[in-house]
Coordinates of C-alpha atoms and ligand atoms in Angstrom, one line a residue:
Chain X
M1 CA 28.9 14.0 -45.8
T2 CA 30.8 15.6 -43.0
A3 CA 30.0 19.1 -44.1
Q4 CA 26.3 18.6 -44.1
P5 CA 25.5 18.9 -40.4
A6 CA 27.4 22.2 -40.4
A7 CA 25.5 23.4 -43.4
K8 CA 22.2 22.4 -41.8
M9 CA 23.1 24.2 -38.7
E10 CA 24.0 27.3 -40.7
L11 CA 20.6 27.0 -42.4
S12 CA 18.7 26.7 -39.2
R13 CA 20.5 29.6 -37.7
N14 CA 19.6 31.7 -40.7
A15 CA 16.0 30.5 -40.4
H16 CA 16.1 31.3 -36.8
E17 CA 17.4 34.8 -37.5
A18 CA 14.8 35.4 -40.1
A19 CA 12.1 34.2 -37.8
R20 CA 13.4 36.6 -35.2
R21 CA 13.4 39.4 -37.6
T22 CA 9.8 38.9 -38.7
A23 CA 8.4 37.7 -35.4
P24 CA 6.3 40.3 -33.6
H25 CA 8.3 42.4 -31.2
V26 CA 5.5 42.7 -28.6
T27 CA 2.8 40.1 -28.2
I28 CA -0.3 41.0 -26.3
R29 CA -2.6 38.2 -25.3
G30 CA -5.9 38.3 -23.3
L31 CA -5.2 41.8 -22.0
S32 CA -7.9 43.1 -19.7
K33 CA -7.9 46.4 -17.9
H34 CA -10.7 48.3 -16.1
F35 CA -10.9 51.5 -14.1
S36 CA -13.4 52.0 -11.4
D37 CA -16.3 52.8 -13.8
A38 CA -15.2 51.5 -17.2
T39 CA -13.8 48.4 -18.9
I40 CA -11.1 49.7 -21.2
Y41 CA -9.7 46.4 -22.4
D42 CA -11.4 43.1 -22.3
N43 CA -9.5 40.1 -23.6
F44 CA -7.5 42.2 -26.1
D45 CA -5.0 40.5 -28.4
F46 CA -2.5 42.3 -30.6
D47 CA 1.0 42.0 -32.1
I48 CA 3.3 44.9 -32.5
P49 CA 5.6 44.3 -35.5
R50 CA 9.4 44.7 -35.1
G51 CA 11.2 47.6 -36.6
K52 CA 8.0 49.3 -37.8
L53 CA 6.6 52.7 -37.0
M54 CA 3.1 52.1 -35.9
S55 CA 0.4 54.6 -35.0
V56 CA -2.5 54.1 -32.7
F57 CA -5.6 56.0 -33.7
G58 CA -9.0 56.1 -32.0
P59 CA -11.6 58.2 -30.3
N60 CA -10.9 60.2 -27.2
G61 CA -10.7 58.1 -24.0
C62 CA -10.7 54.7 -25.9
G63 CA -7.5 53.7 -24.1
K64 CA -4.6 54.6 -26.3
S65 CA -2.5 56.0 -23.5
T66 CA -3.5 53.2 -21.2
L67 CA -2.3 50.7 -23.8
I68 CA 1.2 52.1 -24.2
N69 CA 1.5 52.7 -20.5
M70 CA 0.7 49.0 -19.8
I71 CA 3.2 47.9 -22.4
A72 CA 5.9 50.2 -20.9
G73 CA 5.1 48.8 -17.5
L74 CA 3.9 52.1 -16.1
I75 CA 0.5 50.8 -15.0
P76 CA -0.4 47.2 -14.1
V77 CA -2.7 45.0 -16.2
D78 CA -5.7 43.3 -14.6
A79 CA -5.2 40.1 -16.6
G80 CA -3.4 38.9 -19.7
E81 CA 0.2 39.0 -20.7
I82 CA 2.5 41.2 -22.6
L83 CA 5.6 39.5 -24.1
F84 CA 8.7 41.0 -25.6
D85 CA 10.3 38.6 -28.1
G86 CA 8.2 36.0 -26.4
Q87 CA 9.6 36.8 -23.0
P88 CA 7.9 38.6 -20.1
L89 CA 9.1 42.1 -19.3
S90 CA 12.6 42.0 -18.0
Q91 CA 15.2 44.6 -18.5
I92 CA 13.9 46.2 -21.7
K93 CA 15.0 49.7 -22.5
F94 CA 12.0 51.9 -23.4
G95 CA 12.0 55.4 -24.7
Y96 CA 8.9 57.4 -23.8
V97 CA 7.9 60.8 -25.1
F98 CA 5.1 62.4 -23.2
Q99 CA 2.6 64.9 -24.7
N100 CA 3.1 67.3 -21.9
Y101 CA 6.8 68.1 -22.2
R102 CA 6.5 70.8 -19.6
E103 CA 5.6 68.3 -17.0
A104 CA 8.0 65.6 -18.2
M105 CA 11.3 67.5 -18.4
F106 CA 13.2 68.0 -15.2
P107 CA 13.2 71.8 -14.7
W108 CA 16.1 71.7 -12.2
L109 CA 18.4 70.2 -14.8
R110 CA 19.9 71.9 -17.9
A111 CA 18.7 70.4 -21.2
F112 CA 22.0 68.6 -21.6
D113 CA 21.6 66.9 -18.2
N114 CA 18.0 66.1 -18.9
I115 CA 19.1 64.2 -22.0
A116 CA 21.9 62.5 -20.1
Y117 CA 19.7 61.6 -17.1
P118 CA 18.5 58.1 -18.3
L119 CA 22.2 57.1 -18.7
K120 CA 22.9 58.3 -15.2
V121 CA 20.1 56.0 -14.0
M122 CA 21.7 53.2 -15.9
G123 CA 25.0 53.9 -14.1
V124 CA 26.9 55.1 -17.1
S125 CA 30.0 57.2 -16.2
K126 CA 30.0 60.9 -16.6
S127 CA 32.5 61.1 -19.4
E128 CA 30.7 58.5 -21.4
R129 CA 27.4 60.3 -20.8
T130 CA 28.8 63.5 -22.1
A131 CA 30.2 61.7 -25.2
R132 CA 26.9 60.0 -25.9
V133 CA 24.8 63.2 -25.6
E134 CA 27.2 65.0 -27.9
K135 CA 27.0 62.1 -30.4
I136 CA 23.2 62.2 -30.5
V137 CA 23.1 66.0 -30.8
A138 CA 25.5 65.8 -33.7
N139 CA 23.5 62.9 -35.3
L140 CA 20.2 64.8 -35.2
N141 CA 21.9 68.0 -36.2
V142 CA 20.3 69.8 -33.3
K143 CA 21.1 73.5 -33.0
I144 CA 19.8 74.4 -29.5
D145 CA 21.8 75.8 -26.6
L146 CA 21.7 72.8 -24.3
N147 CA 23.0 74.8 -21.4
L148 CA 19.6 76.3 -21.1
Y149 CA 17.0 75.1 -18.6
P150 CA 13.8 73.6 -20.1
Y151 CA 11.7 76.6 -19.0
Q152 CA 14.0 78.9 -21.0
M153 CA 13.2 77.0 -24.3
S154 CA 10.3 77.1 -26.7
G155 CA 7.8 74.2 -26.7
G156 CA 9.3 72.6 -29.8
Q157 CA 12.8 72.8 -28.4
Q158 CA 11.7 71.2 -25.2
Q159 CA 10.0 68.4 -27.0
L160 CA 13.1 67.9 -29.2
V161 CA 15.1 67.6 -26.0
S162 CA 12.6 65.1 -24.6
I163 CA 12.8 63.0 -27.8
M164 CA 16.6 63.0 -27.4
R165 CA 16.2 62.0 -23.8
A166 CA 14.1 59.0 -25.0
L167 CA 16.6 58.1 -27.7
I168 CA 19.8 58.4 -25.7
V169 CA 19.5 54.9 -24.2
E170 CA 19.0 53.4 -27.7
P171 CA 15.7 52.0 -26.7
E172 CA 14.3 48.8 -28.1
I173 CA 10.8 50.3 -28.3
L174 CA 10.0 54.0 -28.6
F175 CA 6.6 55.3 -27.4
L176 CA 5.3 58.7 -28.2
D177 CA 2.0 59.8 -26.8
E178 CA 0.7 62.7 -28.9
P179 CA 4.2 64.2 -28.9
F180 CA 3.4 67.1 -31.2
S181 CA -0.1 68.1 -30.2
A182 CA 1.0 71.1 -28.1
L183 CA 3.2 72.6 -30.8
D184 CA 2.3 75.0 -33.5
Y185 CA 2.0 73.8 -37.1
E186 CA 5.4 74.8 -38.4
M187 CA 7.1 73.2 -35.4
T188 CA 4.9 70.0 -35.9
L189 CA 6.1 69.7 -39.5
F190 CA 9.7 70.1 -38.4
M191 CA 9.3 67.5 -35.6
R192 CA 7.7 65.0 -37.9
E193 CA 10.7 65.2 -40.2
Q194 CA 13.0 64.7 -37.2
L195 CA 11.1 61.7 -36.0
Q196 CA 11.1 60.2 -39.5
R197 CA 14.9 60.7 -39.8
V198 CA 15.4 59.0 -36.5
F199 CA 13.3 56.1 -37.6
V200 CA 15.0 55.7 -40.9
E201 CA 18.4 55.7 -39.3
T202 CA 17.6 53.4 -36.4
S203 CA 14.6 51.3 -37.4
T204 CA 13.5 51.3 -33.8
T205 CA 10.1 49.7 -33.1
T206 CA 8.0 52.8 -32.6
V207 CA 4.5 53.3 -31.3
L208 CA 3.0 56.7 -31.9
V209 CA -0.3 57.8 -30.5
S210 CA -1.7 60.6 -32.7
H211 CA -4.9 62.5 -32.9
D212 CA -4.0 63.7 -36.4
L213 CA -4.9 61.1 -39.0
E214 CA -2.7 62.9 -41.7
E215 CA 0.3 62.7 -39.4
A216 CA -0.5 59.1 -38.4
V217 CA -0.6 57.9 -42.0
Y218 CA 2.3 60.1 -43.2
L219 CA 4.7 58.7 -40.5
S220 CA 3.5 55.1 -40.2
D221 CA 4.0 51.7 -41.7
R222 CA 1.0 50.5 -39.8
I223 CA -2.0 52.2 -38.4
L224 CA -3.9 50.5 -35.6
L225 CA -7.5 51.8 -35.5
L226 CA -9.1 51.3 -32.1
S227 CA -12.8 51.3 -31.3
R228 CA -14.4 52.9 -28.3
H229 CA -13.7 51.1 -25.0
P230 CA -13.8 48.3 -24.4
A231 CA -11.3 48.8 -27.2
R232 CA -11.0 46.4 -30.1
A233 CA -8.5 46.5 -32.9
V234 CA -10.9 47.4 -35.6
E235 CA -8.3 47.3 -38.4
F236 CA -4.6 47.2 -38.8
V237 CA -3.9 49.3 -41.9
H238 CA -0.7 48.9 -43.9
Y239 CA 0.9 51.9 -45.6
D240 CA 4.1 51.1 -47.4
A241 CA 5.1 54.2 -49.2
P242 CA 8.9 54.4 -49.4
R243 CA 10.9 56.6 -47.1
P244 CA 11.9 59.3 -46.8
R245 CA 8.5 60.6 -47.3
T246 CA 8.1 64.2 -48.2
L247 CA 5.2 66.7 -48.4
Q248 CA 4.9 65.4 -52.0
T249 CA 3.9 62.0 -50.5
M250 CA 0.8 63.6 -49.0
S251 CA -0.6 64.4 -52.5
E252 CA -0.1 60.8 -53.8
A253 CA -3.1 58.7 -54.5
D254 CA -2.0 55.9 -52.2
F255 CA -1.7 58.3 -49.3
I256 CA -5.0 59.9 -49.9
S257 CA -6.9 56.6 -50.3
T258 CA -5.2 55.2 -47.1
K259 CA -6.2 58.3 -45.2
A260 CA -9.7 58.2 -46.5
H261 CA -10.1 54.6 -45.7
C262 CA -8.9 55.1 -42.1
L263 CA -11.3 58.1 -41.7
E264 CA -14.2 56.0 -43.0
V265 CA -13.5 53.2 -40.6
F266 CA -13.1 55.6 -37.7
Q267 CA -16.3 57.4 -38.4
R268 CA -18.2 54.1 -38.7
E269 CA -16.8 53.0 -35.4
V270 CA -17.5 56.3 -33.6
R271 CA -21.1 56.4 -34.9
K272 CA -21.6 52.9 -33.6
G273 CA -20.9 54.0 -30.0
Chain O
M1 CA 9.8 107.0 -20.7
I2 CA 13.1 106.4 -19.0
A3 CA 12.3 109.1 -16.5
L4 CA 9.1 107.3 -15.8
K5 CA 10.9 104.0 -15.3
R6 CA 13.3 105.6 -12.9
L7 CA 10.4 107.0 -10.9
Q8 CA 8.9 103.5 -10.6
I9 CA 11.9 102.4 -8.6
L10 CA 10.8 104.9 -6.0
L11 CA 7.3 103.4 -5.7
P12 CA 8.0 101.2 -2.6
F13 CA 9.1 104.3 -0.8
V14 CA 5.8 106.1 -1.2
G15 CA 4.2 104.1 1.6
I16 CA 7.1 104.8 3.9
A17 CA 7.0 108.5 3.2
V18 CA 3.2 108.6 3.7
L19 CA 3.5 106.7 7.0
L20 CA 6.2 109.1 8.3
A21 CA 4.3 112.1 7.1
V22 CA 1.1 111.0 8.9
W23 CA 3.0 110.1 12.0
S24 CA 4.9 113.5 12.1
L25 CA 1.6 115.3 11.5
T26 CA -0.1 113.4 14.3
V27 CA 2.7 114.3 16.7
W28 CA 2.9 117.9 15.5
A29 CA -0.8 118.5 15.8
R30 CA -0.9 116.7 19.2
I31 CA -3.7 114.5 18.1
V32 CA -2.3 111.7 20.4
D33 CA -0.7 112.3 23.8
P34 CA 3.0 112.8 23.1
V35 CA 3.9 110.5 25.9
L36 CA 2.2 107.6 24.1
L37 CA 3.4 108.5 20.6
P38 CA 6.9 110.0 20.4
S39 CA 8.1 111.7 17.2
P40 CA 9.7 109.7 14.4
V41 CA 13.0 111.5 15.1
S42 CA 13.1 110.5 18.8
T43 CA 12.1 107.0 17.9
F44 CA 14.8 106.5 15.4
R45 CA 17.3 108.2 17.6
A46 CA 16.4 105.7 20.4
M47 CA 16.8 102.9 17.8
W48 CA 20.2 104.1 16.6
I49 CA 21.6 104.6 20.1
G50 CA 20.1 101.3 21.3
M51 CA 21.5 99.4 18.3
T52 CA 25.0 100.9 18.4
S53 CA 25.8 101.4 22.0
G54 CA 22.8 100.3 24.1
K55 CA 21.2 97.0 25.0
L56 CA 18.9 96.8 21.9
G57 CA 21.7 95.5 19.7
V58 CA 22.4 92.7 22.1
D59 CA 18.6 91.9 22.4
F60 CA 18.3 91.9 18.6
L61 CA 21.2 89.4 18.2
K62 CA 19.8 87.2 21.0
T63 CA 16.4 87.0 19.2
V64 CA 18.1 86.3 15.9
E65 CA 20.0 83.5 17.5
R66 CA 16.9 81.9 19.1
T67 CA 14.9 82.2 16.0
I68 CA 17.6 80.7 13.8
Y69 CA 18.3 77.9 16.3
S70 CA 14.6 76.9 16.5
T71 CA 14.1 77.1 12.7
A72 CA 17.2 75.0 12.1
I73 CA 16.1 72.4 14.6
A74 CA 12.6 72.4 13.1
A75 CA 14.0 72.0 9.6
I76 CA 16.4 69.2 10.5
I77 CA 13.6 67.2 12.0
A78 CA 10.7 68.2 9.8
I79 CA 12.3 67.9 6.3
P80 CA 13.2 64.2 6.5
F81 CA 9.9 63.3 8.1
G82 CA 8.0 65.4 5.6
I83 CA 9.7 63.5 2.7
L84 CA 9.0 60.2 4.4
L85 CA 5.3 61.0 5.0
G86 CA 4.9 62.6 1.6
S87 CA 6.4 59.6 -0.3
S88 CA 3.5 57.5 0.8
E89 CA 0.0 59.0 0.6
K90 CA -1.3 56.2 2.8
V91 CA 1.1 57.0 5.6
Y92 CA 0.4 60.7 5.3
R93 CA -3.3 60.2 5.4
S94 CA -2.9 58.1 8.6
V95 CA -1.2 60.9 10.5
E96 CA -2.8 63.9 8.7
F97 CA -5.2 64.5 11.5
V98 CA -2.6 64.6 14.2
I99 CA -0.4 67.0 12.2
D100 CA -3.4 69.2 11.4
F101 CA -4.6 69.2 15.0
F102 CA -1.2 70.3 16.4
R103 CA -0.7 72.7 13.5
S104 CA -4.0 74.4 14.5
T105 CA -3.1 74.4 18.2
P106 CA -1.7 77.9 19.2
A107 CA 1.9 77.1 20.1
S108 CA 1.6 79.6 22.9
A109 CA -0.8 77.2 24.6
M110 CA 2.1 74.8 24.8
F111 CA 4.3 77.1 26.9
P112 CA 3.2 75.7 30.3
L113 CA 3.9 72.1 29.1
F114 CA 7.3 73.0 27.7
L115 CA 8.1 74.9 30.9
V116 CA 7.5 71.8 32.9
L117 CA 9.6 69.8 30.5
F118 CA 12.5 72.2 30.0
G119 CA 12.4 74.7 32.9
V120 CA 12.7 78.5 32.6
G121 CA 15.4 79.2 30.1
D122 CA 16.4 79.2 26.5
R123 CA 15.6 75.6 25.9
T124 CA 11.9 76.2 26.5
K125 CA 11.7 79.2 24.2
I126 CA 13.7 77.4 21.4
S127 CA 11.8 74.2 21.7
V128 CA 8.3 75.7 21.6
A129 CA 9.3 77.8 18.6
A130 CA 10.9 74.8 17.0
F131 CA 7.7 72.7 17.6
G132 CA 5.5 75.3 15.9
A133 CA 7.9 75.8 13.0
A134 CA 8.4 72.1 12.5
L135 CA 4.7 71.3 12.0
V136 CA 4.4 74.1 9.4
I137 CA 7.5 72.8 7.6
L138 CA 6.5 69.2 7.8
F139 CA 3.1 69.9 6.4
N140 CA 4.5 71.8 3.4
V141 CA 7.3 69.4 2.6
A142 CA 4.9 66.4 2.7
Y143 CA 2.5 68.2 0.4
G144 CA 5.3 69.2 -1.9
V145 CA 6.4 65.6 -2.2
M146 CA 2.9 64.3 -2.6
N147 CA 2.0 66.8 -5.3
A148 CA 5.1 66.0 -7.3
R149 CA 4.1 65.9 -11.0
K150 CA 2.9 62.5 -11.9
T151 CA 4.4 62.7 -15.4
R152 CA 7.9 63.4 -14.1
I153 CA 7.7 60.3 -11.8
L154 CA 6.5 58.2 -14.7
A155 CA 9.2 59.6 -16.9
A156 CA 11.8 58.5 -14.3
R157 CA 10.2 55.1 -13.9
V158 CA 10.2 54.4 -17.6
M159 CA 13.9 55.0 -17.5
G160 CA 14.2 52.2 -14.9
A161 CA 14.8 54.5 -11.9
S162 CA 14.4 52.8 -8.5
R163 CA 11.9 54.0 -5.9
L164 CA 14.8 55.4 -3.9
R165 CA 16.3 57.2 -6.8
I166 CA 12.9 58.7 -7.8
L167 CA 12.5 59.9 -4.2
W168 CA 15.9 61.5 -4.2
D169 CA 16.2 62.8 -7.8
V170 CA 12.6 63.7 -8.6
M171 CA 10.3 64.0 -5.6
L172 CA 12.8 65.8 -3.4
L173 CA 13.6 68.4 -6.0
E174 CA 9.9 68.7 -6.9
S175 CA 9.1 69.5 -3.3
L176 CA 11.8 72.2 -2.9
P177 CA 9.6 75.2 -3.9
Q178 CA 6.9 74.0 -1.4
T179 CA 9.7 73.3 1.2
F180 CA 10.8 76.9 0.9
V181 CA 7.2 78.1 1.5
G182 CA 7.3 76.0 4.6
L183 CA 10.6 77.4 5.7
R184 CA 9.5 81.0 5.2
N185 CA 6.3 80.4 7.1
G186 CA 8.2 78.4 9.7
V187 CA 10.8 81.1 10.4
S188 CA 8.0 83.8 10.7
L189 CA 6.1 81.6 13.2
A190 CA 9.3 80.9 15.1
L191 CA 10.0 84.6 15.4
V192 CA 6.5 85.2 16.8
I193 CA 6.8 82.5 19.4
V194 CA 10.3 83.5 20.4
V195 CA 9.3 87.2 20.9
V196 CA 6.2 86.2 22.9
A197 CA 8.3 83.8 25.0
E198 CA 10.9 86.5 25.7
M199 CA 8.1 88.7 27.0
F200 CA 6.6 86.3 29.5
I201 CA 9.0 83.5 30.3
G202 CA 11.5 85.1 32.7
S203 CA 13.9 86.6 30.2
T204 CA 16.7 89.0 30.7
D205 CA 17.3 89.6 27.0
G206 CA 15.8 89.4 23.5
L207 CA 13.5 91.8 21.6
G208 CA 10.4 90.6 23.3
Q209 CA 11.9 91.4 26.7
S210 CA 13.1 94.7 25.4
V211 CA 9.6 95.7 24.3
F212 CA 8.1 94.5 27.5
E213 CA 10.6 96.3 29.7
A214 CA 10.3 99.6 27.8
Q215 CA 6.6 99.4 28.3
Q216 CA 6.9 98.8 32.0
L217 CA 9.2 101.8 32.4
F218 CA 6.9 103.8 30.1
N219 CA 9.9 104.5 27.8
M220 CA 7.9 104.9 24.6
P221 CA 10.8 105.8 22.2
D222 CA 12.6 102.6 23.3
M223 CA 9.5 100.6 23.0
Y224 CA 8.8 101.7 19.5
A225 CA 12.5 101.2 18.6
A226 CA 12.3 97.6 19.8
I227 CA 9.0 97.0 17.9
F228 CA 10.6 98.3 14.7
A229 CA 13.7 96.2 15.3
A230 CA 11.5 93.1 15.6
G231 CA 9.7 94.2 12.4
A232 CA 12.9 94.7 10.5
L233 CA 14.1 91.3 11.7
G234 CA 11.0 89.5 10.5
Y235 CA 11.2 91.3 7.2
G236 CA 14.9 90.5 6.9
L237 CA 14.5 86.8 7.6
N238 CA 11.8 86.5 5.0
L239 CA 13.9 88.3 2.5
L240 CA 16.9 86.1 3.3
F241 CA 14.9 82.9 2.6
L242 CA 13.4 84.4 -0.6
T243 CA 16.9 85.2 -1.8
I244 CA 18.2 81.7 -1.0
E245 CA 15.1 80.2 -2.7
R246 CA 15.6 82.3 -5.9
R247 CA 19.2 81.1 -6.1
F248 CA 18.6 77.4 -5.4
V249 CA 15.1 76.8 -6.7
H250 CA 15.5 78.8 -9.9
W251 CA 12.7 76.9 -11.6
S252 CA 10.1 77.7 -9.0
G253 CA 6.9 79.0 -10.6
K254 CA 8.1 78.3 -14.1
Ligands
LIG1 N1 -6.2 56.4 -13.5 C1 -7.4 56.3 -14.0 N2 -8.5 56.2 -13.2 C2 -9.7 56.1 -13.7 N3 -10.0 56.1 -15.1 C3 -9.0 56.3 -15.9 C4 -7.6 56.4 -15.5 N4 -6.8 56.6 -16.5 C5 -7.6 56.6 -17.6 N5 -8.9 56.4 -17.2 C6 -10.1 56.3 -18.2 O1 -9.8 55.3 -19.1 C7 -10.1 55.6 -20.4 C8 -9.0 55.5 -21.3 O2 -8.0 56.5 -21.0 P1 -6.8 56.8 -21.9 O3 -6.0 57.9 -21.3 O4 -6.0 55.6 -22.2 O5 -7.5 57.3 -23.2 P2 -6.8 57.9 -24.5 O6 -7.3 57.0 -25.6 O7 -5.4 58.0 -24.4 O8 -7.6 59.2 -24.6 P3 -7.1 60.6 -25.2 O9 -7.3 60.5 -26.7 O10 -8.0 61.6 -24.6 O11 -5.7 60.8 -24.8 C9 -10.7 57.0 -20.3 O12 -12.1 56.9 -20.3 C10 -10.2 57.6 -19.0 O13 -11.2 58.4 -18.4
LIG2 MG1 -4.1 59.7 -24.2

């Protein structure tokens, strides 16, 4: 008799934990956004699942960047709410990787200090910053001379540095806006593997904007297909192939059919507009 | 190949050699009255004597001093204001006309006003030059801050950086290349104004006064010597700022 309340509490705590684990990480409700001449979002609802790698795929100018910028708090919303674990934006740590690494890195800082900069903003001490950068470099097995300035590095190296800069704060959500589109194919393949490794190791909720359907399916657990603006979530495709995925994965039937399905939906939507 | 490379180092001297040759030839053939155009040899002798034992050295230093003072004053005032104006596009737009207007006003037109304010002396020369240079620097700094890469600012914001930190860590550094453009233009303008002021505002020293006096005495070698000294000074100041810029703004243009 006396043990029962404790057991009940234990149970409810477990249930609570489970609910937290499966509850959406980000909840978007009634989101509206327009720019001077166009309505990009009109009463848009969407849930971003926790601990999944999700891709956003859609036609040019449909509002992919706008969406992640609004979630990251970089641009204001006109109406609606974006909740994190059911709470409005407070002190959430985001990681953000921009497409244009040349304009996103700080050229006056060496690569090492670029990676450490978000920690400096957070007020982390210098010795701790150095230790954490060294740790992430070791974790990712990066072999770049980090004493170089960004402009002395290749595009791929710069983007790798900028991914490390996003990861150094151990973000709750990682955004990547077409991170590999300015790299050559070989570098892109390498960077995909890096991203997958990071994801497998950390299970950070990740939102990837990609223009490459193959890449989107290959890397993702979920693919959000957006329509032309005002953007609707046309479909939220699941792809649950086990990780780590390899080049082999891309020739499996499941992969091919998922990709074909996404392409079909996409073409139908584009033709509509 | 290597011999060719070595020869390329000599390229900048070709112009100088041609100039000296044409000049010597003109003097030798007496195309121009020798009183108006002394030979290169007598000009450089006058320059050497003037710089080492004559008054030209003193005048040179005086002009350097005035130019540096006015540029320093201009920079101290204009850089903080430029950052302030540039950090808010609305503020800048509201004062843009005033800045552009005075930037377009020839600073020499301000001499009489500054004479009334500061009297005949160094303070007038330095303050007019500082006024001209300050507007040039202000304009460039403000534009440098305003044109800071949007993506870099967003990158800092997503890290949670405050407005002040973004201004300090991002916009300020972003504006440095443009600030140096302003400083170089500013120091050139300050030199122009100082030399003109030395000619016409009761001076007893300075390169401008030196040129003017030599002309009054019809001492052509001295006059050319002073002109070349002024040219060397302008070139040297520009080079100095370029060197500082290369050292501190290593990312400029990359
Ligand atoms: N600051 C702005 N002012 C006005 N219009 C804007 C602004 N930012 C974006 N837009 C417009 O909003 C629409 C969505 O832009 P967004 O950048 O989100 O598209 P996207 O899906 O990321 O496109 P892309 O695939 O080209 O990257 C576009 O039509 C764009 O022209
Ligand atoms: Mg985009």
